[in-house]
Amino acid sequence: MINNRLKKKSANHWLLGVALAGAASLTQAEVIIGNDLNSADSTIEAIAEAYSGNRGTNGGGDQSLQLGDVLQGTAEDDTIIGALGIDILSGRDGDDVLIGGTEDFNPFNRDRAFGDAGDDSFIWAPGDGNDFFNGGEGIDVLFMAQIAETSSGGVETGPVFTVDNSGDFDGIFLNEKNNPLVKVAGPGFCEIVEKDTSNSDALAELDLDHLVRFVLRGPRQAFNLALETDPDTDPDLLDSGLRIAIHMKSVEFLVCGSEIEGERLIFDLRQVPAQQVDISQLPSRALDILLDSDSFLSSSVLR
């Protein structure tokens, strides 16, 4: 099913807390959410029983041939959320925010996001799969960050940052602008594979500009310590902390965590090697997301 637009509250718990009532103002983005019916709370019992938690090699039993949503944006600014399943997101015109859906460690789900025209942002969260993002025209941004959710483990909590290994989608909290809140300084950091002399041919063969790898900080620290302690140790026998690689094309900026806990990095990917820059270089909607998130994090007692 294409363009499943949910603009009001649903019986599904994960939509509660998303402010969609009323006509969109000039400061609000249009919200488009996939209506995958394969969570444990689905009202369709046969689907829930067969596909609860979105298990299976292709992600679950719902709309498209790849068992996920195909969602297309409007000519305006959109916030597009795939929820469960292997989703295909297309922003079209406008400055769009694309979120495949917090998959909570289902390794088979690999969303595809296309920003198209406009300054678009794709948000990847720990627990998501090896996703693909083609920013298209404009100045586009990849965020690797935790996203504030509306619930955790089926319990409504309001905006909360969790990494829940449940396999279910807990809903994305959106503020009054219909922007998500993000926490970049999470449990991991990024490593950039770019078109330098050693990787240019391989990336060109894949028709990619970059791979960005997500590495868990704790396992990487243990990995480094083990090699320092015994240099003869075979690194292939150790856990390096590498978990996921995001495949990218036509993306200009990357926002991610650092190896130093609590530190946020912003990279300009238009140069090789990528150059670290400050927050002011980001396009306006991506900048709004970070500033609103920083304000929330500084004023809230996080769970």
PDB file of N, CA and C in Angstrom, residues 197-253:
ATOM      1  N   THR A 197      42.124   7.003  -1.706  1.00  0.00           N
ATOM      2  CA  THR A 197      42.860   6.150  -2.648  1.00  0.00           C
ATOM      3  C   THR A 197      42.612   4.663  -2.419  1.00  0.00           C
ATOM      4  N   SER A 198      42.325   4.271  -1.192  1.00  0.00           N
ATOM      5  CA  SER A 198      42.159   2.846  -0.898  1.00  0.00           C
ATOM      6  C   SER A 198      40.731   2.352  -1.103  1.00  0.00           C
ATOM      7  N   ASN A 199      39.741   3.251  -1.088  1.00  0.00           N
ATOM      8  CA  ASN A 199      38.346   2.814  -1.148  1.00  0.00           C
ATOM      9  C   ASN A 199      37.572   3.326  -2.355  1.00  0.00           C
ATOM     10  N   SER A 200      38.185   4.176  -3.164  1.00  0.00           N
ATOM     11  CA  SER A 200      37.455   4.829  -4.250  1.00  0.00           C
ATOM     12  C   SER A 200      36.860   3.831  -5.238  1.00  0.00           C
ATOM     13  N   ASP A 201      37.641   2.860  -5.671  1.00  0.00           N
ATOM     14  CA  ASP A 201      37.160   1.906  -6.672  1.00  0.00           C
ATOM     15  C   ASP A 201      36.016   1.056  -6.128  1.00  0.00           C
ATOM     16  N   ALA A 202      36.151   0.611  -4.886  1.00  0.00           N
ATOM     17  CA  ALA A 202      35.114  -0.241  -4.298  1.00  0.00           C
ATOM     18  C   ALA A 202      33.799   0.517  -4.149  1.00  0.00           C
ATOM     19  N   LEU A 203      33.854   1.758  -3.690  1.00  0.00           N
ATOM     20  CA  LEU A 203      32.636   2.547  -3.548  1.00  0.00           C
ATOM     21  C   LEU A 203      32.024   2.863  -4.910  1.00  0.00           C
ATOM     22  N   ALA A 204      32.870   3.146  -5.892  1.00  0.00           N
ATOM     23  CA  ALA A 204      32.358   3.419  -7.237  1.00  0.00           C
ATOM     24  C   ALA A 204      31.648   2.193  -7.804  1.00  0.00           C
ATOM     25  N   GLU A 205      32.187   1.016  -7.542  1.00  0.00           N
ATOM     26  CA  GLU A 205      31.562  -0.218  -8.024  1.00  0.00           C
ATOM     27  C   GLU A 205      30.190  -0.418  -7.393  1.00  0.00           C
ATOM     28  N   LEU A 206      30.049   0.020  -6.137  1.00  0.00           N
ATOM     29  CA  LEU A 206      28.769  -0.082  -5.436  1.00  0.00           C
ATOM     30  C   LEU A 206      27.842   1.085  -5.743  1.00  0.00           C
ATOM     31  N   ASP A 207      28.336   2.065  -6.511  1.00  0.00           N
ATOM     32  CA  ASP A 207      27.585   3.287  -6.821  1.00  0.00           C
ATOM     33  C   ASP A 207      27.220   4.036  -5.536  1.00  0.00           C
ATOM     34  N   LEU A 208      28.202   4.139  -4.640  1.00  0.00           N
ATOM     35  CA  LEU A 208      28.029   4.848  -3.373  1.00  0.00           C
ATOM     36  C   LEU A 208      29.093   5.929  -3.239  1.00  0.00           C
ATOM     37  N   ASP A 209      28.776   6.948  -2.460  1.00  0.00           N
ATOM     38  CA  ASP A 209      29.766   7.974  -2.132  1.00  0.00           C
ATOM     39  C   ASP A 209      30.457   7.688  -0.806  1.00  0.00           C
ATOM     40  N   HIS A 210      29.701   7.123   0.143  1.00  0.00           N
ATOM     41  CA  HIS A 210      30.245   6.847   1.472  1.00  0.00           C
ATOM     42  C   HIS A 210      29.577   5.615   2.072  1.00  0.00           C
ATOM     43  N   LEU A 211      30.302   4.965   2.952  1.00  0.00           N
ATOM     44  CA  LEU A 211      29.746   4.063   3.952  1.00  0.00           C
ATOM     45  C   LEU A 211      30.042   4.696   5.304  1.00  0.00           C
ATOM     46  N   VAL A 212      29.061   4.690   6.186  1.00  0.00           N
ATOM     47  CA  VAL A 212      29.296   5.175   7.542  1.00  0.00           C
ATOM     48  C   VAL A 212      28.990   4.031   8.497  1.00  0.00           C
ATOM     49  N   ARG A 213      29.992   3.642   9.254  1.00  0.00           N
ATOM     50  CA  ARG A 213      29.869   2.480  10.134  1.00  0.00           C
ATOM     51  C   ARG A 213      29.541   2.921  11.554  1.00  0.00           C
ATOM     52  N   PHE A 214      28.630   2.183  12.182  1.00  0.00           N
ATOM     53  CA  PHE A 214      28.277   2.431  13.581  1.00  0.00           C
ATOM     54  C   PHE A 214      29.024   1.433  14.451  1.00  0.00           C
ATOM     55  N   VAL A 215      29.774   1.953  15.422  1.00  0.00           N
ATOM     56  CA  VAL A 215      30.625   1.132  16.285  1.00  0.00           C
ATOM     57  C   VAL A 215      30.229   1.366  17.736  1.00  0.00           C
ATOM     58  N   LEU A 216      29.991   0.302  18.471  1.00  0.00           N
ATOM     59  CA  LEU A 216      29.699   0.422  19.899  1.00  0.00           C
ATOM     60  C   LEU A 216      30.970   0.768  20.657  1.00  0.00           C
ATOM     61  N   ARG A 217      30.858   1.760  21.519  1.00  0.00           N
ATOM     62  CA  ARG A 217      32.035   2.309  22.193  1.00  0.00           C
ATOM     63  C   ARG A 217      32.669   1.304  23.164  1.00  0.00           C
ATOM     64  N   GLY A 218      31.860   0.617  23.970  1.00  0.00           N
ATOM     65  CA  GLY A 218      32.408  -0.308  24.960  1.00  0.00           C
ATOM     66  C   GLY A 218      33.191  -1.454  24.350  1.00  0.00           C
ATOM     67  N   PRO A 219      32.598  -2.207  23.407  1.00  0.00           N
ATOM     68  CA  PRO A 219      33.355  -3.281  22.757  1.00  0.00           C
ATOM     69  C   PRO A 219      34.607  -2.795  22.040  1.00  0.00           C
ATOM     70  N   ARG A 220      34.567  -1.603  21.423  1.00  0.00           N
ATOM     71  CA  ARG A 220      35.761  -1.109  20.745  1.00  0.00           C
ATOM     72  C   ARG A 220      36.871  -0.803  21.754  1.00  0.00           C
ATOM     73  N   GLN A 221      36.524  -0.259  22.901  1.00  0.00           N
ATOM     74  CA  GLN A 221      37.534   0.007  23.925  1.00  0.00           C
ATOM     75  C   GLN A 221      38.164  -1.293  24.416  1.00  0.00           C
ATOM     76  N   ALA A 222      37.335  -2.331  24.611  1.00  0.00           N
ATOM     77  CA  ALA A 222      37.863  -3.631  25.028  1.00  0.00           C
ATOM     78  C   ALA A 222      38.734  -4.241  23.932  1.00  0.00           C
ATOM     79  N   PHE A 223      38.343  -4.055  22.683  1.00  0.00           N
ATOM     80  CA  PHE A 223      39.111  -4.536  21.529  1.00  0.00           C
ATOM     81  C   PHE A 223      40.493  -3.885  21.500  1.00  0.00           C
ATOM     82  N   ASN A 224      40.534  -2.572  21.642  1.00  0.00           N
ATOM     83  CA  ASN A 224      41.815  -1.855  21.623  1.00  0.00           C
ATOM     84  C   ASN A 224      42.710  -2.278  22.784  1.00  0.00           C
ATOM     85  N   LEU A 225      42.105  -2.458  23.959  1.00  0.00           N
ATOM     86  CA  LEU A 225      42.877  -2.860  25.135  1.00  0.00           C
ATOM     87  C   LEU A 225      43.471  -4.252  24.947  1.00  0.00           C
ATOM     88  N   ALA A 226      42.699  -5.172  24.359  1.00  0.00           N
ATOM     89  CA  ALA A 226      43.192  -6.537  24.141  1.00  0.00           C
ATOM     90  C   ALA A 226      44.387  -6.544  23.198  1.00  0.00           C
ATOM     91  N   LEU A 227      44.348  -5.722  22.154  1.00  0.00           N
ATOM     92  CA  LEU A 227      45.462  -5.673  21.209  1.00  0.00           C
ATOM     93  C   LEU A 227      46.680  -4.994  21.814  1.00  0.00           C
ATOM     94  N   GLU A 228      46.461  -4.004  22.668  1.00  0.00           N
ATOM     95  CA  GLU A 228      47.586  -3.364  23.348  1.00  0.00           C
ATOM     96  C   GLU A 228      48.246  -4.327  24.331  1.00  0.00           C
ATOM     97  N   THR A 229      47.430  -5.129  25.007  1.00  0.00           N
ATOM     98  CA  THR A 229      47.948  -6.067  26.000  1.00  0.00           C
ATOM     99  C   THR A 229      48.711  -7.206  25.344  1.00  0.00           C
ATOM    100  N   ASP A 230      48.193  -7.710  24.227  1.00  0.00           N
ATOM    101  CA  ASP A 230      48.836  -8.814  23.511  1.00  0.00           C
ATOM    102  C   ASP A 230      48.799  -8.514  22.016  1.00  0.00           C
ATOM    103  N   PRO A 231      49.836  -7.878  21.476  1.00  0.00           N
ATOM    104  CA  PRO A 231      49.856  -7.513  20.050  1.00  0.00           C
ATOM    105  C   PRO A 231      49.763  -8.704  19.108  1.00  0.00           C
ATOM    106  N   ASP A 232      50.037  -9.912  19.599  1.00  0.00           N
ATOM    107  CA  ASP A 232      49.961 -11.093  18.744  1.00  0.00           C
ATOM    108  C   ASP A 232      48.544 -11.647  18.619  1.00  0.00           C
ATOM    109  N   THR A 233      47.609 -11.069  19.344  1.00  0.00           N
ATOM    110  CA  THR A 233      46.222 -11.530  19.268  1.00  0.00           C
ATOM    111  C   THR A 233      45.659 -11.310  17.868  1.00  0.00           C
ATOM    112  N   ASP A 234      44.959 -12.308  17.358  1.00  0.00           N
ATOM    113  CA  ASP A 234      44.318 -12.183  16.051  1.00  0.00           C
ATOM    114  C   ASP A 234      43.088 -11.288  16.200  1.00  0.00           C
ATOM    115  N   PRO A 235      43.086 -10.100  15.596  1.00  0.00           N
ATOM    116  CA  PRO A 235      41.941  -9.193  15.769  1.00  0.00           C
ATOM    117  C   PRO A 235      40.641  -9.755  15.220  1.00  0.00           C
ATOM    118  N   ASP A 236      40.736 -10.688  14.267  1.00  0.00           N
ATOM    119  CA  ASP A 236      39.523 -11.267  13.701  1.00  0.00           C
ATOM    120  C   ASP A 236      38.776 -12.139  14.706  1.00  0.00           C
ATOM    121  N   LEU A 237      39.455 -12.508  15.789  1.00  0.00           N
ATOM    122  CA  LEU A 237      38.820 -13.327  16.819  1.00  0.00           C
ATOM    123  C   LEU A 237      38.168 -12.483  17.903  1.00  0.00           C
ATOM    124  N   LEU A 238      38.299 -11.165  17.798  1.00  0.00           N
ATOM    125  CA  LEU A 238      37.774 -10.253  18.807  1.00  0.00           C
ATOM    126  C   LEU A 238      36.582  -9.473  18.267  1.00  0.00           C
ATOM    127  N   ASP A 239      35.788  -8.970  19.180  1.00  0.00           N
ATOM    128  CA  ASP A 239      34.660  -8.106  18.825  1.00  0.00           C
ATOM    129  C   ASP A 239      35.164  -6.674  18.732  1.00  0.00           C
ATOM    130  N   SER A 240      35.177  -6.122  17.514  1.00  0.00           N
ATOM    131  CA  SER A 240      35.676  -4.760  17.310  1.00  0.00           C
ATOM    132  C   SER A 240      34.635  -3.697  17.631  1.00  0.00           C
ATOM    133  N   GLY A 241      33.412  -4.108  17.892  1.00  0.00           N
ATOM    134  CA  GLY A 241      32.334  -3.166  18.155  1.00  0.00           C
ATOM    135  C   GLY A 241      31.563  -2.750  16.919  1.00  0.00           C
ATOM    136  N   LEU A 242      32.053  -3.105  15.720  1.00  0.00           N
ATOM    137  CA  LEU A 242      31.362  -2.738  14.486  1.00  0.00           C
ATOM    138  C   LEU A 242      30.034  -3.494  14.400  1.00  0.00           C
ATOM    139  N   ARG A 243      28.965  -2.743  14.161  1.00  0.00           N
ATOM    140  CA  ARG A 243      27.649  -3.354  14.112  1.00  0.00           C
ATOM    141  C   ARG A 243      26.932  -3.173  12.772  1.00  0.00           C
ATOM    142  N   ILE A 244      26.954  -1.977  12.218  1.00  0.00           N
ATOM    143  CA  ILE A 244      26.111  -1.657  11.067  1.00  0.00           C
ATOM    144  C   ILE A 244      26.856  -0.698  10.153  1.00  0.00           C
ATOM    145  N   ALA A 245      26.548  -0.733   8.859  1.00  0.00           N
ATOM    146  CA  ALA A 245      27.054   0.273   7.921  1.00  0.00           C
ATOM    147  C   ALA A 245      25.880   0.873   7.163  1.00  0.00           C
ATOM    148  N   ILE A 246      25.804   2.201   7.142  1.00  0.00           N
ATOM    149  CA  ILE A 246      24.783   2.907   6.380  1.00  0.00           C
ATOM    150  C   ILE A 246      25.369   3.259   5.021  1.00  0.00           C
ATOM    151  N   HIS A 247      24.644   2.948   3.959  1.00  0.00           N
ATOM    152  CA  HIS A 247      25.099   3.167   2.588  1.00  0.00           C
ATOM    153  C   HIS A 247      24.559   4.512   2.102  1.00  0.00           C
ATOM    154  N   MET A 248      25.428   5.352   1.554  1.00  0.00           N
ATOM    155  CA  MET A 248      25.014   6.720   1.263  1.00  0.00           C
ATOM    156  C   MET A 248      25.451   7.194  -0.114  1.00  0.00           C
ATOM    157  N   LYS A 249      24.598   8.059  -0.666  1.00  0.00           N
ATOM    158  CA  LYS A 249      24.896   8.724  -1.930  1.00  0.00           C
ATOM    159  C   LYS A 249      24.306  10.134  -1.877  1.00  0.00           C
ATOM    160  N   SER A 250      25.074  11.109  -2.361  1.00  0.00           N
ATOM    161  CA  SER A 250      24.613  12.501  -2.419  1.00  0.00           C
ATOM    162  C   SER A 250      24.177  13.009  -1.046  1.00  0.00           C
ATOM    163  N   VAL A 251      25.016  12.785  -0.053  1.00  0.00           N
ATOM    164  CA  VAL A 251      24.773  13.286   1.303  1.00  0.00           C
ATOM    165  C   VAL A 251      25.933  14.198   1.674  1.00  0.00           C
ATOM    166  N   GLU A 252      25.616  15.397   2.145  1.00  0.00           N
ATOM    167  CA  GLU A 252      26.649  16.411   2.350  1.00  0.00           C
ATOM    168  C   GLU A 252      27.166  16.498   3.780  1.00  0.00           C
ATOM    169  N   PHE A 253      26.334  16.160   4.771  1.00  0.00           N
ATOM    170  CA  PHE A 253      26.759  16.295   6.165  1.00  0.00           C
ATOM    171  C   PHE A 253      26.416  15.036   6.957  1.00  0.00           C
TER     172      PHE A 253
END
